[in-house]
Short mmCIF file of C-alpha atoms in Angstrom, two decimals:
data_model
loop_
_atom_site.label_atom_id
_atom_site.label_comp_id
_atom_site.label_asym_id
_atom_site.label_seq_id
_atom_site.Cartn_x
_atom_site.Cartn_y
_atom_site.Cartn_z
CA MET A 1 11.74 47.64 -82.96
CA ARG A 2 10.54 50.56 -81.03
CA ALA A 3 8.37 48.37 -78.78
CA VAL A 4 11.22 45.95 -78.27
CA SER A 5 13.65 48.86 -77.57
CA SER A 6 11.10 50.21 -74.96
CA LEU A 7 10.99 46.85 -73.24
CA VAL A 8 14.67 46.58 -73.18
CA ALA A 9 14.88 50.16 -71.70
CA ALA A 10 12.32 49.32 -69.16
CA ALA A 11 14.15 46.09 -68.14
CA ILE A 12 17.41 47.94 -67.72
CA ALA A 13 15.85 50.63 -65.68
CA ALA A 14 14.21 48.03 -63.38
CA VAL A 15 17.47 46.27 -62.90
CA THR A 16 19.25 49.62 -62.17
CA LEU A 17 16.56 50.60 -59.71
CA VAL A 18 16.90 47.37 -57.75
CA GLY A 19 20.65 47.44 -57.81
CA CYS A 20 20.48 50.94 -56.17
CA GLY A 21 18.27 49.52 -53.28
CA GLY A 22 14.97 50.89 -54.57
CA GLY A 23 12.14 49.08 -56.37
CA HIS A 24 9.43 49.37 -53.72
CA PRO A 25 6.53 51.79 -54.55
CA HIS A 26 6.13 52.67 -50.87
CA GLY A 27 9.60 53.98 -50.35
CA ILE A 28 10.68 51.16 -48.01
CA PRO A 29 13.21 48.44 -48.52
CA SER A 30 11.82 46.08 -51.10
CA ARG A 31 12.32 43.08 -48.76
CA PHE A 32 9.48 44.40 -46.48
CA ASP A 33 5.86 45.73 -47.09
CA ASP A 34 3.49 48.08 -45.51
CA ALA A 35 -0.24 47.63 -44.74
CA ASP A 36 -0.88 51.36 -44.63
CA PRO A 37 1.93 53.06 -46.49
CA TYR A 38 2.83 56.66 -46.54
CA ALA A 39 3.49 58.26 -49.90
CA TRP A 40 7.14 58.99 -49.45
CA ARG A 41 8.28 61.59 -52.19
CA GLN A 42 11.71 62.51 -50.74
CA ASN A 43 14.06 61.24 -48.04
CA ALA A 44 12.31 57.87 -48.17
CA PRO A 45 13.30 55.22 -45.52
CA ASP A 46 14.88 53.06 -48.40
CA THR A 47 17.72 55.48 -48.64
CA TYR A 48 19.11 53.97 -45.52
CA PRO A 49 20.54 50.41 -45.78
CA VAL A 50 20.16 49.15 -42.15
CA HIS A 51 16.80 48.39 -41.02
CA GLY A 52 15.19 46.79 -37.93
CA ILE A 53 11.92 46.10 -35.97
CA ASP A 54 10.61 46.65 -32.43
CA VAL A 55 8.39 44.06 -30.89
CA SER A 56 6.25 43.26 -27.82
CA ARG A 57 3.71 40.71 -26.67
CA TRP A 58 1.40 42.02 -29.47
CA GLN A 59 3.29 40.41 -32.17
CA GLY A 60 2.88 36.91 -30.55
CA ALA A 61 5.23 34.08 -31.53
CA ILE A 62 8.00 35.30 -33.98
CA ASP A 63 9.93 33.14 -36.45
CA TRP A 64 13.23 34.98 -35.72
CA HIS A 65 15.25 32.90 -38.20
CA ARG A 66 12.78 34.04 -41.01
CA VAL A 67 13.01 37.51 -39.73
CA ALA A 68 16.82 37.34 -39.92
CA GLY A 69 16.66 35.89 -43.39
CA SER A 70 14.38 38.88 -44.54
CA GLY A 71 17.31 41.31 -43.82
CA VAL A 72 16.32 42.64 -40.50
CA GLY A 73 19.49 44.12 -38.84
CA PHE A 74 18.38 44.80 -35.28
CA ALA A 75 15.47 44.48 -32.97
CA PHE A 76 14.35 46.35 -29.85
CA ILE A 77 12.10 44.13 -27.54
CA LYS A 78 9.72 45.35 -24.89
CA ALA A 79 10.70 44.32 -21.39
CA THR A 80 8.50 46.49 -19.04
CA GLU A 81 6.11 49.22 -18.64
CA GLY A 82 5.35 51.53 -15.69
CA GLY A 83 6.48 50.09 -12.32
CA ASP A 84 4.68 46.71 -12.34
CA VAL A 85 4.06 45.20 -15.71
CA ALA A 86 6.50 42.92 -17.52
CA ASP A 87 5.99 41.85 -21.03
CA PRO A 88 5.17 38.07 -20.93
CA LEU A 89 6.96 37.43 -24.23
CA PHE A 90 10.18 39.34 -23.52
CA ASP A 91 12.37 36.39 -22.71
CA ASN A 92 11.11 34.29 -25.64
CA HIS A 93 11.75 37.19 -28.01
CA TRP A 94 15.10 37.79 -26.52
CA ARG A 95 16.29 34.27 -26.90
CA GLY A 96 14.82 34.06 -30.33
CA ALA A 97 16.55 37.07 -31.57
CA ALA A 98 19.80 35.96 -30.07
CA ALA A 99 19.51 32.48 -31.66
CA ALA A 100 18.99 34.11 -35.00
CA GLY A 101 22.06 36.38 -34.66
CA ILE A 102 20.02 39.56 -34.54
CA PRO A 103 21.50 42.37 -32.35
CA ALA A 104 18.80 43.29 -29.77
CA GLY A 105 18.09 45.75 -27.05
CA ALA A 106 15.46 45.89 -24.28
CA TYR A 107 13.06 48.80 -23.95
CA HIS A 108 10.77 50.18 -21.05
CA PHE A 109 7.53 51.94 -21.85
CA TYR A 110 7.21 54.83 -19.31
CA TYR A 111 4.19 55.87 -17.24
CA HIS A 112 3.93 59.21 -15.87
CA CYS A 113 2.19 58.11 -12.59
CA ARG A 114 5.44 56.69 -10.99
CA GLY A 115 8.80 58.17 -10.56
CA GLY A 116 11.64 57.62 -12.99
CA ALA A 117 13.95 55.98 -10.51
CA GLU A 118 11.24 53.53 -9.38
CA GLN A 119 10.51 52.57 -13.08
CA ALA A 120 14.18 52.10 -13.76
CA ARG A 121 14.42 49.64 -10.79
CA TRP A 122 11.52 47.64 -12.24
CA PHE A 123 13.18 47.67 -15.75
CA LEU A 124 16.51 46.40 -14.30
CA GLU A 125 14.69 43.69 -12.25
CA ASN A 126 13.28 42.27 -15.47
CA ALA A 127 16.15 43.40 -18.06
CA PRO A 128 19.33 43.19 -15.99
CA PRO A 129 22.66 44.26 -17.67
CA ARG A 130 23.74 41.88 -20.29
CA ALA A 131 26.89 41.90 -22.34
CA GLY A 132 26.86 42.10 -26.15
CA THR A 133 23.56 43.92 -26.51
CA LEU A 134 22.18 47.06 -27.82
CA PRO A 135 21.89 49.79 -25.23
CA PRO A 136 18.65 49.88 -23.18
CA VAL A 137 15.84 52.27 -24.31
CA LEU A 138 13.44 54.57 -22.50
CA ASP A 139 10.28 54.89 -24.55
CA ILE A 140 8.79 58.06 -23.31
CA GLU A 141 5.61 59.68 -24.76
CA TRP A 142 2.09 60.47 -23.73
CA THR A 143 0.08 57.37 -22.80
CA GLN A 144 -3.48 56.74 -23.59
CA SER A 145 -4.03 54.64 -20.35
CA ARG A 146 -7.11 55.30 -18.33
CA ASN A 147 -5.15 54.30 -15.35
CA CYS A 148 -2.54 56.90 -15.86
CA PRO A 149 -3.91 60.00 -17.62
CA ARG A 150 -1.40 62.44 -16.02
CA ARG A 151 0.50 64.84 -18.13
CA PRO A 152 3.11 66.62 -15.87
CA ASP A 153 4.71 69.85 -16.72
CA PRO A 154 7.99 69.72 -18.96
CA GLU A 155 10.38 70.29 -16.01
CA THR A 156 8.89 67.29 -14.04
CA VAL A 157 8.88 65.14 -17.22
CA ARG A 158 12.54 65.78 -17.91
CA ALA A 159 13.61 65.50 -14.32
CA GLU A 160 11.87 62.03 -13.89
CA ALA A 161 13.18 61.03 -17.29
CA GLN A 162 16.72 61.92 -16.15
CA ALA A 163 16.31 59.91 -12.96
CA PHE A 164 15.36 56.93 -15.02
CA LEU A 165 18.29 57.43 -17.54
CA ASP A 166 20.82 57.94 -14.68
CA THR A 167 19.75 54.78 -12.86
CA VAL A 168 19.80 52.57 -15.92
CA ARG A 169 23.13 53.98 -17.19
CA LEU A 170 24.79 53.34 -13.82
CA ALA A 171 23.68 49.69 -13.76
CA TRP A 172 24.26 48.90 -17.50
CA GLY A 173 27.43 51.05 -17.92
CA LYS A 174 25.87 52.24 -21.18
CA THR A 175 24.28 55.48 -22.23
CA PRO A 176 20.39 54.62 -22.94
CA ILE A 177 18.59 55.43 -26.07
CA ILE A 178 15.55 57.79 -25.78
CA TYR A 179 12.44 56.94 -28.00
CA THR A 180 9.81 59.56 -28.43
CA THR A 181 7.12 61.16 -30.70
CA VAL A 182 6.98 64.54 -32.36
CA ASP A 183 4.34 65.96 -29.92
CA PHE A 184 6.12 64.78 -26.88
CA TRP A 185 9.44 66.10 -28.01
CA GLU A 186 8.12 69.46 -28.78
CA GLN A 187 5.85 69.89 -25.68
CA ASN A 188 8.60 68.65 -23.19
CA GLN A 189 11.72 70.10 -24.85
CA LEU A 190 13.31 66.71 -24.72
CA TRP A 191 16.46 68.21 -26.50
CA ARG A 192 17.29 69.62 -23.17
CA LEU A 193 18.11 66.33 -21.75
CA GLY A 194 21.30 66.42 -23.53
CA ASN A 195 23.49 64.40 -26.00
CA TYR A 196 21.55 60.98 -25.92
CA PRO A 197 21.12 58.62 -28.88
CA PHE A 198 17.63 59.49 -30.00
CA TRP A 199 15.06 57.13 -31.65
CA LEU A 200 12.44 59.25 -33.26
CA ARG A 201 9.00 58.25 -34.50
CA SER A 202 8.04 60.07 -37.65
CA VAL A 203 5.71 58.30 -39.88
CA ALA A 204 4.73 61.21 -42.31
CA GLY A 205 8.04 62.91 -42.89
CA HIS A 206 11.80 62.61 -42.28
CA PRO A 207 12.99 63.33 -38.76
CA HIS A 208 15.12 66.29 -40.10
CA ASP A 209 11.83 68.00 -41.14
CA THR A 210 9.59 66.90 -38.21
CA PHE A 211 12.01 67.20 -35.38
CA GLY A 212 13.88 70.35 -36.50
CA HIS A 213 17.05 68.85 -37.76
CA ARG A 214 17.84 67.14 -34.63
CA ASN A 215 20.53 64.35 -34.89
CA TRP A 216 19.02 60.88 -34.57
CA THR A 217 20.28 57.45 -34.38
CA PHE A 218 17.10 55.54 -35.22
CA TRP A 219 13.97 56.40 -37.09
CA GLN A 220 10.72 54.58 -36.64
CA TYR A 221 9.07 55.25 -40.09
CA THR A 222 5.98 53.02 -39.86
CA GLY A 223 3.81 51.22 -37.35
CA THR A 224 2.18 49.09 -40.09
CA GLY A 225 5.22 47.22 -41.54
CA LEU A 226 5.10 43.68 -42.88
CA VAL A 227 8.08 41.39 -42.27
CA PRO A 228 8.54 37.70 -43.06
CA GLY A 229 8.45 35.76 -39.74
CA VAL A 230 6.21 38.20 -37.92
CA ARG A 231 2.44 37.63 -37.94
CA GLY A 232 0.56 40.87 -38.62
CA GLN A 233 1.92 44.34 -38.53
CA VAL A 234 5.25 45.56 -36.88
CA ASP A 235 7.06 48.73 -36.43
CA LEU A 236 9.96 49.32 -39.01
CA ASN A 237 12.97 51.46 -38.10
CA ALA A 238 16.07 52.61 -39.98
CA PHE A 239 19.47 53.36 -38.58
CA ALA A 240 20.92 56.74 -39.58
CA GLY A 241 23.96 55.79 -41.54
CA SER A 242 25.67 53.62 -43.93
CA GLU A 243 26.38 49.92 -43.46
CA ALA A 244 30.05 50.75 -42.39
CA ALA A 245 28.67 53.30 -39.92
CA TRP A 246 26.27 50.71 -38.50
CA GLN A 247 29.09 48.19 -38.00
CA ALA A 248 31.18 50.82 -36.16
CA TRP A 249 28.24 51.89 -33.98
CA LEU A 250 27.28 48.31 -33.27
CA ALA A 251 30.75 47.51 -32.19
CA ALA A 252 30.95 50.47 -29.73
CA ALA A 253 27.42 49.94 -28.39
CA THR A 254 27.66 46.25 -27.77
CA LEU A 255 30.85 46.43 -25.68
#
């Protein structure tokens, strides 16, 4: 009887855990997986209900309907980098996400060897304003490119980032999102840019711990996620709020 009771108790516990949205040993939503998981002990990503991916040419062809069926709630898609590189799969990914009903936004990967306004014009040439989309994104971090090893001083970084943001906001009529990493955030004091929606990369700790309790809108919690419909690894991200908060944010952001 004790053995049977133990089995019943274990089954009830498992059902309860799944019902609460847990059940994954890696602390991420059980509908996904991670090729190189972090041992989340508290404030794990699966405490948030809305998750999405960000993609570029490196993910190759994507089965967006499978992605949508896996529970992905949003996608950020790379459009451009620097002042002269366009992602060759941007249009394919954009159309695929739209056909699958996944809210999507375009992002630009910033290089520190060109001015912010120039890069904004290149981004707008390849990702012109579109109705009903997520806001555009400035991905600004230190690059590892041999062609652009520059690391300007913080004042220059912020001034050029502001030039990009102002140019894109004027064209899109939306406040852009800023994506960045912990080291770049700290070294360039990006909080001084003002009250932008921030998308923060923190793969070994909750953003409130690694970014000093900064308010955030999106959290990139792993770069080695596994999602049905995507071959290989992909970044996974969480939205900072409930399902109801997401629907309210989405309605306002996609006007």
